Every structure is written in structure tokens, then in C-alpha cells.
Coordinates of C-alpha atoms and ligand atoms in Angstrom, one line a residue:
X1 CA 0.0 0.0 0.0
X2 CA 2.8 2.4 0.9
X3 CA 4.9 1.7 -2.2
X4 CA 1.9 2.2 -4.5
X5 CA 0.2 4.9 -2.5
X6 CA -2.9 2.6 -2.8
X7 CA -6.0 2.6 -0.5
X8 CA -6.0 -0.5 1.7
X9 CA -9.3 -1.8 0.4
X10 CA -8.5 -5.5 1.2
X11 CA -7.7 -4.6 4.9
X12 CA -10.9 -2.5 5.2
X13 CA -13.0 -5.3 3.7
X14 CA -11.4 -7.8 6.1
X15 CA -12.2 -5.5 9.1
X16 CA -15.7 -5.2 7.9
X17 CA -16.1 -9.0 7.4
X18 CA -14.9 -9.5 11.0
X19 CA -17.4 -7.0 12.3
X20 CA -14.8 -4.4 13.3
X21 CA -16.6 -1.6 11.4
X22 CA -19.2 -1.9 14.1
X23 CA -16.8 -2.2 17.1
X24 CA -18.1 1.0 18.8
X25 CA -21.7 0.9 17.6
X26 CA -24.5 0.0 20.0
X27 CA -25.8 -3.6 20.0
X28 CA -29.3 -2.4 18.9
X29 CA -27.7 -1.4 15.6
X30 CA -25.7 -4.7 15.3
X31 CA -22.5 -3.3 16.8
X32 CA -20.2 -4.7 19.5
X33 CA -20.7 -1.7 21.9
X34 CA -17.0 -1.3 22.8
X35 CA -15.5 1.8 24.2
X36 CA -12.3 3.8 23.8
X37 CA -10.1 1.3 25.7
X38 CA -10.8 -1.6 23.3
X39 CA -10.7 0.7 20.3
X40 CA -7.2 1.9 21.3
X41 CA -6.0 -1.6 21.6
X42 CA -7.4 -2.5 18.2
X43 CA -5.8 0.6 16.6
X44 CA -2.4 -0.1 18.2
X45 CA -2.5 -3.7 16.8
X46 CA -3.5 -2.5 13.3
X47 CA -0.9 0.3 13.3
X48 CA 1.9 -2.2 14.0
X49 CA 1.1 -3.7 10.6
X50 CA -0.2 -0.8 8.5
X51 CA -0.6 2.7 9.9
X52 CA -2.6 3.8 6.8
X53 CA -5.2 1.2 7.6
X54 CA -5.2 2.2 11.2
X55 CA -5.8 5.9 10.3
X56 CA -8.6 4.9 7.9
X57 CA -10.1 2.9 10.7
X58 CA -9.7 5.7 13.3
X59 CA -11.5 8.2 11.0
X60 CA -14.3 5.6 10.6
X61 CA -14.6 5.3 14.4
X62 CA -14.8 9.1 14.6
X63 CA -17.5 9.2 12.0
X64 CA -19.4 6.5 14.0
X65 CA -19.2 8.6 17.2
X66 CA -21.2 11.2 15.3
X67 CA -23.7 8.6 14.1
X68 CA -24.2 7.3 17.7
X69 CA -24.9 10.9 18.8
X70 CA -27.7 11.2 16.1
X71 CA -29.3 7.8 15.7
X72 CA -32.4 9.3 14.0
X73 CA -30.2 10.5 11.1
X74 CA -27.7 7.7 11.0
X75 CA -29.5 4.5 12.0
X76 CA -29.3 2.9 8.5
X77 CA -25.6 3.9 8.2
X78 CA -24.9 2.2 11.6
X79 CA -26.6 -1.0 10.6
X80 CA -24.6 -1.1 7.4
X81 CA -21.4 -0.4 9.2
X82 CA -22.0 -3.2 11.7
X83 CA -22.5 -5.6 8.8
X84 CA -19.3 -4.4 7.2
X85 CA -20.9 -2.4 4.3
X86 CA -20.3 1.2 5.4
X87 CA -17.1 3.0 5.9
X88 CA -17.3 6.5 7.5
X89 CA -14.9 9.5 7.7
X90 CA -14.8 13.2 8.6
X91 CA -14.7 15.9 6.0
X92 CA -13.9 18.9 8.3
X93 CA -10.7 20.7 7.3
X94 CA -11.2 23.4 4.7
X95 CA -9.0 25.2 2.4
X96 CA -10.1 28.5 4.0
X97 CA -9.5 27.7 7.7
X98 CA -6.8 25.1 7.2
X99 CA -6.1 23.1 10.4
X100 CA -8.6 25.2 12.4
X101 CA -11.3 22.6 11.6
X102 CA -13.6 24.0 14.3
X103 CA -14.2 27.1 12.2
X104 CA -15.4 26.1 8.7
X105 CA -15.6 29.0 6.2
X106 CA -18.2 27.2 4.1
X107 CA -21.9 27.8 4.9
X108 CA -24.9 25.7 4.2
X109 CA -28.1 27.2 2.8
X110 CA -31.6 26.1 3.8
X111 CA -33.9 25.4 0.8
X112 CA -37.3 23.7 0.9
X113 CA -36.5 21.3 3.7
X114 CA -33.1 20.6 2.3
X115 CA -29.7 21.9 3.1
X116 CA -27.4 22.9 0.2
X117 CA -23.7 22.4 0.9
X118 CA -20.9 24.2 -0.9
X119 CA -17.6 23.3 0.7
X120 CA -14.0 22.8 -0.4
X121 CA -12.5 20.3 2.0
X122 CA -8.7 20.2 2.0
X123 CA -8.1 16.7 3.3
X124 CA -10.5 13.8 3.7
X125 CA -9.2 10.4 4.8
X126 CA -10.7 7.7 2.6
X127 CA -11.7 10.3 0.0
X128 CA -13.9 8.7 -2.6
X129 CA -13.6 5.3 -0.8
X130 CA -15.8 6.0 2.2
X131 CA -19.6 5.4 2.1
X132 CA -20.5 8.2 4.6
X133 CA -18.9 11.7 5.0
X134 CA -19.5 13.7 8.2
X135 CA -19.4 17.1 6.6
X136 CA -19.0 20.3 8.7
X137 CA -20.2 23.7 7.6
X138 CA -21.3 27.0 9.2
X139 CA -24.9 26.9 10.2
X140 CA -27.3 28.3 7.6
X141 CA -27.9 31.9 8.6
X142 CA -25.3 31.7 11.4
X143 CA -22.5 34.3 11.7
X144 CA -20.1 33.2 14.4
X145 CA -17.2 31.0 13.0
X146 CA -18.0 28.3 15.5
X147 CA -21.7 28.3 14.8
X148 CA -21.5 25.1 12.9
X149 CA -23.5 22.0 11.7
X150 CA -22.5 18.4 10.9
X151 CA -24.4 16.6 8.2
X152 CA -24.2 13.0 6.9
X153 CA -23.5 13.0 3.1
X154 CA -23.5 9.6 1.3
X155 CA -21.1 8.4 -1.4
X156 CA -22.4 9.1 -4.9
X157 CA -24.7 11.9 -3.9
X158 CA -24.9 14.7 -6.5
X159 CA -22.2 17.3 -6.1
X160 CA -19.7 15.1 -4.2
X161 CA -16.3 14.7 -5.8
X162 CA -12.7 14.0 -5.0
X163 CA -11.1 17.2 -6.2
X164 CA -7.3 16.4 -6.1
X165 CA -4.7 13.7 -5.8
X166 CA -3.2 12.2 -2.7
X167 CA 0.6 11.7 -2.6
X168 CA 2.2 12.2 0.8
X169 CA 5.4 11.6 2.8
X170 CA 3.6 9.1 5.1
X171 CA 0.3 7.3 5.5
X172 CA 0.5 6.9 1.8
X173 CA -2.4 4.4 1.6
X174 CA -4.8 6.9 3.3
X175 CA -6.4 8.5 0.3
X176 CA -6.6 11.8 2.3
X177 CA -7.3 13.8 -0.8
X178 CA -9.3 17.1 -1.1
X179 CA -13.0 16.9 -1.8
X180 CA -15.6 19.3 -3.2
X181 CA -19.2 19.4 -2.1
X182 CA -20.8 21.5 -4.9
X183 CA -24.4 22.5 -4.6
X184 CA -24.9 19.2 -2.7
X185 CA -28.5 19.1 -1.6
X186 CA -29.3 16.7 1.3
X187 CA -32.4 16.3 3.5
X188 CA -32.3 18.6 6.6
X189 CA -33.0 15.4 8.7
X190 CA -29.4 14.3 7.9
X191 CA -28.1 16.7 10.6
X192 CA -25.9 14.9 13.0
X193 CA -26.2 17.5 15.8
X194 CA -28.8 19.8 17.3
X195 CA -29.1 23.2 15.6
X196 CA -25.8 25.2 15.8
X197 CA -24.2 22.5 17.9
X198 CA -21.6 21.1 15.5
X199 CA -18.8 22.7 17.5
X200 CA -20.0 20.9 20.7
X201 CA -20.1 17.5 18.8
X202 CA -16.7 18.1 17.3
X203 CA -15.0 18.8 20.6
X204 CA -17.2 17.0 23.1
X205 CA -18.0 13.8 21.2
X206 CA -15.4 13.3 18.6
X207 CA -12.2 14.8 20.0
X208 CA -11.6 12.2 22.7
X209 CA -11.9 9.3 20.2
X210 CA -9.6 11.1 17.7
X211 CA -7.0 12.2 20.3
X212 CA -6.7 8.8 22.1
X213 CA -7.0 6.9 18.9
X214 CA -4.2 8.9 17.2
X215 CA -2.1 8.3 20.3
X216 CA -2.7 4.5 20.0
X217 CA -1.7 4.6 16.4
X218 CA 1.5 6.4 17.4
X219 CA 2.1 3.7 20.0
X220 CA 1.6 1.0 17.4
X221 CA 4.0 2.6 15.0
X222 CA 6.6 3.0 17.8
X223 CA 6.2 -0.7 18.7
X224 CA 6.7 -1.7 15.0
X225 CA 9.9 0.4 14.8
X226 CA 11.2 -1.1 18.0
X227 CA 10.4 -4.7 16.9
X228 CA 12.1 -4.1 13.5
X229 CA 15.2 -2.7 15.3
X230 CA 15.4 -5.7 17.6
X231 CA 15.2 -8.1 14.6
X232 CA 17.9 -6.2 12.7
X233 CA 20.3 -5.8 15.6
X234 CA 19.9 -9.4 16.7
X235 CA 20.0 -10.9 13.2
X236 CA 22.6 -8.7 11.5
X237 CA 26.3 -9.7 11.8
X238 CA 29.7 -8.3 11.7
X239 CA 31.3 -11.4 10.2
X240 CA 34.9 -10.1 10.3
X241 CA 34.5 -9.8 14.1
X242 CA 32.3 -12.9 14.4
X243 CA 29.8 -10.9 16.4
X244 CA 26.1 -9.8 16.0
X245 CA 25.3 -6.2 15.2
X246 CA 23.9 -6.0 18.7
X247 CA 27.5 -6.2 20.0
X248 CA 27.8 -2.5 19.4
X249 CA 26.7 -0.8 22.7
X250 CA 25.6 2.5 21.1
X251 CA 23.1 0.6 19.0
X252 CA 21.8 -1.3 22.0
X253 CA 21.4 2.0 23.9
X254 CA 19.3 3.5 21.1
X255 CA 17.1 0.4 21.1
X256 CA 16.7 0.7 24.9
X257 CA 15.6 4.3 24.5
X258 CA 13.1 3.2 21.9
X259 CA 11.7 0.6 24.3
X260 CA 11.4 3.1 27.1
X261 CA 9.7 5.7 25.0
X262 CA 7.2 3.1 23.6
X263 CA 6.4 1.8 27.0
X264 CA 6.0 5.3 28.4
X265 CA 3.6 6.2 25.5
X266 CA 1.4 3.1 26.3
X267 CA 1.5 3.9 30.1
X268 CA 0.6 7.5 29.5
X269 CA -2.3 6.5 27.2
X270 CA -3.6 3.9 29.7
X271 CA -3.7 6.6 32.4
X272 CA -5.6 8.9 30.1
X273 CA -8.1 6.1 29.2
X274 CA -8.6 5.7 33.0
X275 CA -9.3 9.4 33.2
X276 CA -11.8 9.3 30.3
X277 CA -13.6 6.3 32.0
X278 CA -13.7 8.1 35.4
X279 CA -13.9 11.8 34.3
X280 CA -12.4 14.4 36.6
X281 CA -11.3 18.1 36.3
X282 CA -8.0 17.1 34.5
X283 CA -9.6 14.8 32.0
X284 CA -9.9 17.3 29.1
X285 CA -6.3 18.4 29.6
X286 CA -5.1 14.8 29.5
X287 CA -7.1 14.1 26.4
X288 CA -5.3 17.0 24.7
X289 CA -2.0 15.7 25.9
X290 CA -2.5 12.2 24.6
X291 CA -2.0 12.8 20.9
X292 CA 0.8 15.4 21.1
X293 CA 2.9 13.3 23.5
X294 CA 2.5 10.1 21.6
X295 CA 3.1 11.8 18.3
X296 CA 6.4 13.3 19.5
X297 CA 7.5 10.1 21.1
X298 CA 6.8 8.2 17.8
X299 CA 8.9 10.7 15.9
X300 CA 11.8 10.2 18.4
X301 CA 11.4 6.4 18.4
X302 CA 11.4 6.0 14.7
X303 CA 14.4 8.5 14.4
X304 CA 16.3 6.4 16.9
X305 CA 15.5 3.3 14.9
X306 CA 16.7 4.9 11.7
X307 CA 20.0 5.7 13.4
X308 CA 20.4 2.2 15.0
X309 CA 19.8 0.4 11.8
X310 CA 21.9 2.7 9.6
X311 CA 22.1 2.0 5.9
X312 CA 19.7 -1.0 6.0
X313 CA 16.9 1.4 7.2
X314 CA 17.9 4.2 4.9
X315 CA 17.9 2.0 1.8
X316 CA 14.4 0.7 2.5
X317 CA 15.4 -2.8 3.4
X318 CA 13.4 -2.6 6.6
X319 CA 10.0 -1.4 7.5
X320 CA 11.6 1.3 9.6
X321 CA 11.7 4.1 7.1
X322 CA 8.0 3.6 6.5
X323 CA 7.4 3.8 10.3
X324 CA 9.6 7.0 10.3
X325 CA 7.4 8.6 7.6
X326 CA 4.1 7.4 8.9
X327 CA 4.9 8.6 12.5
X328 CA 5.2 12.3 11.3
X329 CA 1.5 12.5 10.2
X330 CA 0.1 12.8 13.8
X331 CA 2.0 16.0 14.4
X332 CA 0.3 17.8 11.5
X333 CA -3.2 16.3 11.8
X334 CA -5.5 18.7 13.5
X335 CA -5.5 19.7 16.3
X336 CA -1.8 19.9 15.4
X337 CA 0.9 19.5 18.0
X338 CA 1.5 23.3 18.0
X339 CA -2.2 24.0 18.6
X340 CA -2.4 21.4 21.4
X341 CA 0.6 23.0 23.1
X342 CA -1.1 26.4 22.8
X343 CA -4.4 25.0 24.2
X344 CA -2.7 23.3 27.1
X345 CA -0.7 26.4 27.9
X346 CA -3.9 28.5 27.8
X347 CA -5.8 26.1 29.9
X348 CA -3.0 26.1 32.5
X349 CA -3.0 29.9 32.6
X350 CA -6.8 30.0 33.0
X351 CA -7.3 31.5 29.5
X352 CA -10.1 30.8 27.1
X353 CA -9.2 28.2 24.4
X354 CA -11.3 29.8 21.6
Ligands
LIG1 C1 -2.7 12.0 6.8 C2 -3.7 13.0 7.1 C3 -5.0 12.7 7.1 C4 -6.0 13.7 7.3 N1 -7.3 13.3 7.4 C5 -8.3 14.3 7.6 C6 -9.6 13.9 7.6 O1 -10.0 12.8 7.4 N2 -10.6 14.9 7.8 C7 -10.2 16.2 7.9 O2 -11.1 17.1 8.1 N3 -8.9 16.6 7.9 C8 -7.9 15.7 7.7 N4 -6.6 16.0 7.7 C9 -6.2 17.4 7.8 C10 -5.6 17.8 9.1 O3 -6.4 17.6 10.2 C11 -5.1 19.3 9.1 O4 -6.2 20.1 8.8 C12 -4.1 19.5 8.1 O5 -3.0 18.6 8.2 C13 -3.5 20.9 8.3 O6 -2.6 21.2 7.3 P1 -2.3 22.7 6.9 O7 -1.1 22.8 6.1 O8 -3.6 23.3 6.3 O9 -2.1 23.4 8.3 P2 -2.0 24.9 8.7 O10 -3.2 25.3 9.5 O11 -1.6 25.7 7.5 O12 -0.7 24.8 9.7 C14 0.6 25.1 9.3 C15 1.5 25.2 10.6 O13 1.0 26.2 11.5 C16 0.8 25.7 12.7 N5 -0.4 26.3 13.4 C17 -1.6 26.4 12.9 N6 -2.4 27.1 13.7 C18 -1.7 27.4 14.8 C19 -1.9 28.1 16.0 N7 -3.1 28.6 16.3 N8 -0.9 28.3 16.9 C20 0.4 27.8 16.6 N9 0.7 27.1 15.4 C21 -0.3 27.0 14.6 C22 0.5 24.2 12.5 O14 0.9 23.4 13.7 C23 1.4 23.8 11.4 O15 2.7 23.5 11.8 C24 -5.6 15.0 7.5 C25 -4.2 15.4 7.5 C26 -3.3 14.4 7.3 C27 -1.8 14.8 7.2

């Protein structure tokens, strides 16, 4: 998938067949009713094999969180997802407001019981591949940047198109291409939030799934890089010295740092999952921390792996350079690490976030 920059259709189909597209959906819609802890464990496992598939799956889980919050609009989509026939994603980031996804510049228009969407979305994971798009837009008639709505738009509806290519440094199987919603008219009942409450759903419902899920993917990528480094150091040889590559202490030290960082990421994430399950005053701060900390750790871990495995990693003989590239995506995915740092600093100083 990475070499060809190809969407991991076989992996998504396999997840669907095994019921995993319904992992987080309620039993009444055919789902498994699992929460964030199990979802993070699943994402960590998938990311160890293919981070592109893991991110496609995470965006599906985030879309499903919106469906669960609006069963009257998304009941059919949930039943299809639980039976493996519906992949969801979020179409939030816009050309105009870039990574500030909470403030779309597009604005829906109300017309005869329908809402007409006109939006240029800059990145949509699974673009053209997903069956359901959770599209954000400013509320029809609303004026504040955060007065927003979320709507379910289905694949193949008039006006929906993939408007550019996807070719990136990492997560190359992700199909995170730009999409256009041009005069796309959908029934007003497809709203996935109460009037003007898109912002609340984005931050209150979806953000914890995305933040913790992204951290779990970073943990999985870190684990994969650590495992690849173990295999290379233990298996590689310095034949003229009759010793394994692991006989070099600086390489072992780099590996040890990788193990410590990876274990610390998992421990940090586990403590944040505890906080989400037993919410307290620090929970939102910890949710913010989760993605930034794990993303930075994965960049460090994969960089250490590249150094420890030298030319074999650089020349693409190992999975490490893919891990190295994939790890960098979490830093730029919104909320970006810069923005998270700003939010945490503001929260600590008692300042408003928006
Ligand atoms: C692999 C991948 C998949 C994605 N999938 C989706 C998806 O499914 N749906 C979706 O809606 N979006 C998706 N995105 C988009 C993503 O969430 C961001 O919107 C996008 O990466 C932002 O890129 P940009 O260049 O427009 O950022 P910009 O906003 O231009 O940011 C540029 C730089 O400025 C910094 N910056 C921005 N604002 C601030 C601030 N207030 N304070 C300090 N620094 C700041 C950023 O950290 C960054 O370093 C995806 C992105 C990637 C990489």
C-alpha cells in the first residue's frame, strides 16, 4: 500500500467482514458496543502492521461517534457499518480555515426542507472510498465562526467529488485527498447534531476518540519500529568480528531508549483512558496531551530506529523508514501539536481556548 500509495481496500474489507466496522456501535444497531479502551488496543495492533489502515479505521470510528450521537439521522448507516458495508470518515478541514477545523468557512443554505452544501474540503481520509462523510459547515444563517453544523453525506450523492490527488510523505495508503461538495442538496434530517451544535459535537463527542485513537496509532508505529530494530540488531552480523550487530553498545542503547519511549507512551495513554472512563477536572487536559505526547514520542522512536539500523533502514530494506514517515502525520493532523501545546498552555493559565 505504501509503495503504490494505494488505499488498503482489502484490509478495510477484512475489518468489515470480521465485524470491526461496528466495534463502537450499540448492540441495537448490530454493533459490539465497545468503548475507547478496546478501540485503542485495536488501533495499536493495526498500526503495528499498517498505519494507513489504522488511520482509515480511526476516521471511521470518529464518524461512527457522530452517528451514535444522532441515531435518527444515521441509524441505517450504523446497521450497514455493523455488517461491514459502510465506511465512514470526517470531512472537516477546509482550504479556507486550514487546520482550524472547528471554524469552517463554508456555509450551508436552507432550501425547501433541504440543506445545500458548498464546501472545499482540503483533506478527507478515505476520500472517494468512504460510504459516509460527516461534513462540517457553518450553520445556515449563522454568523459566528464556530456556529456550525454536521451533516451526513453519502457516497455518490450529486455534487460530491474528489477534487485532487493524494501523494504524501507518510500514511500513503490513506487517500486523504481534497474533496468538493458543490451544490450538494441533502435532506435537513441528515443533521448529526442539534441546531448550531456542530462545534460541541466536534469537541465534546469526537475529539476524545480522535486524540486517544491517534495516540494509540503512534504507540503501534513505535512498537513496530522497536520490533524491527530488535530483529535487525539481533539478526545482523559483523562477520569479520564474528559478532552480532547488537554487540555495538551504542546501537543497544538506542534500542533501549526506543523501548522506554514506547512503554512510556502506552502507560501515559492507559492513564488517560482511565481518566476518560472516570472523568475528573483534569480529563480534558489529559485528552489534549495524549495525541501530542504520543506523536512526538513516535517521531523520536522512529528516528532512533533509523540511526540504530543505519544504511539498511535508509535504503528501505526494513519497515523502519515507512514507520519513520508514517509517524510524522500525527503532528500535522488537527489539532496539530502546535495548537495542542497552545491549548494546554492557555488552559493552565486560565485563559479561554477559543
Ligand atoms: C494523513 C492526514 C489525514 C488527514 N485526514 C483528515 C480527515 O479525514 N478529515 C479532515 O477534516 N482533515 C484531515 N486532515 C487534515 C488535518 O487535520 C489538518 O487540517 C491539516 O493537516 C492541516 O494542514 P495545513 O497545512 O492546512 O495546516 P496549517 O493550518 O496551515 O498549519 C501550518 C502550521 O502552522 C501551525 N499552526 C496552525 N495554527 C496554529 C496556532 N493557532 N498556533 C500555533 N501554530 C499553529 C501548525 O501546527 C502547522 O505547523 C488530514 C491530514 C493528514 C496529514
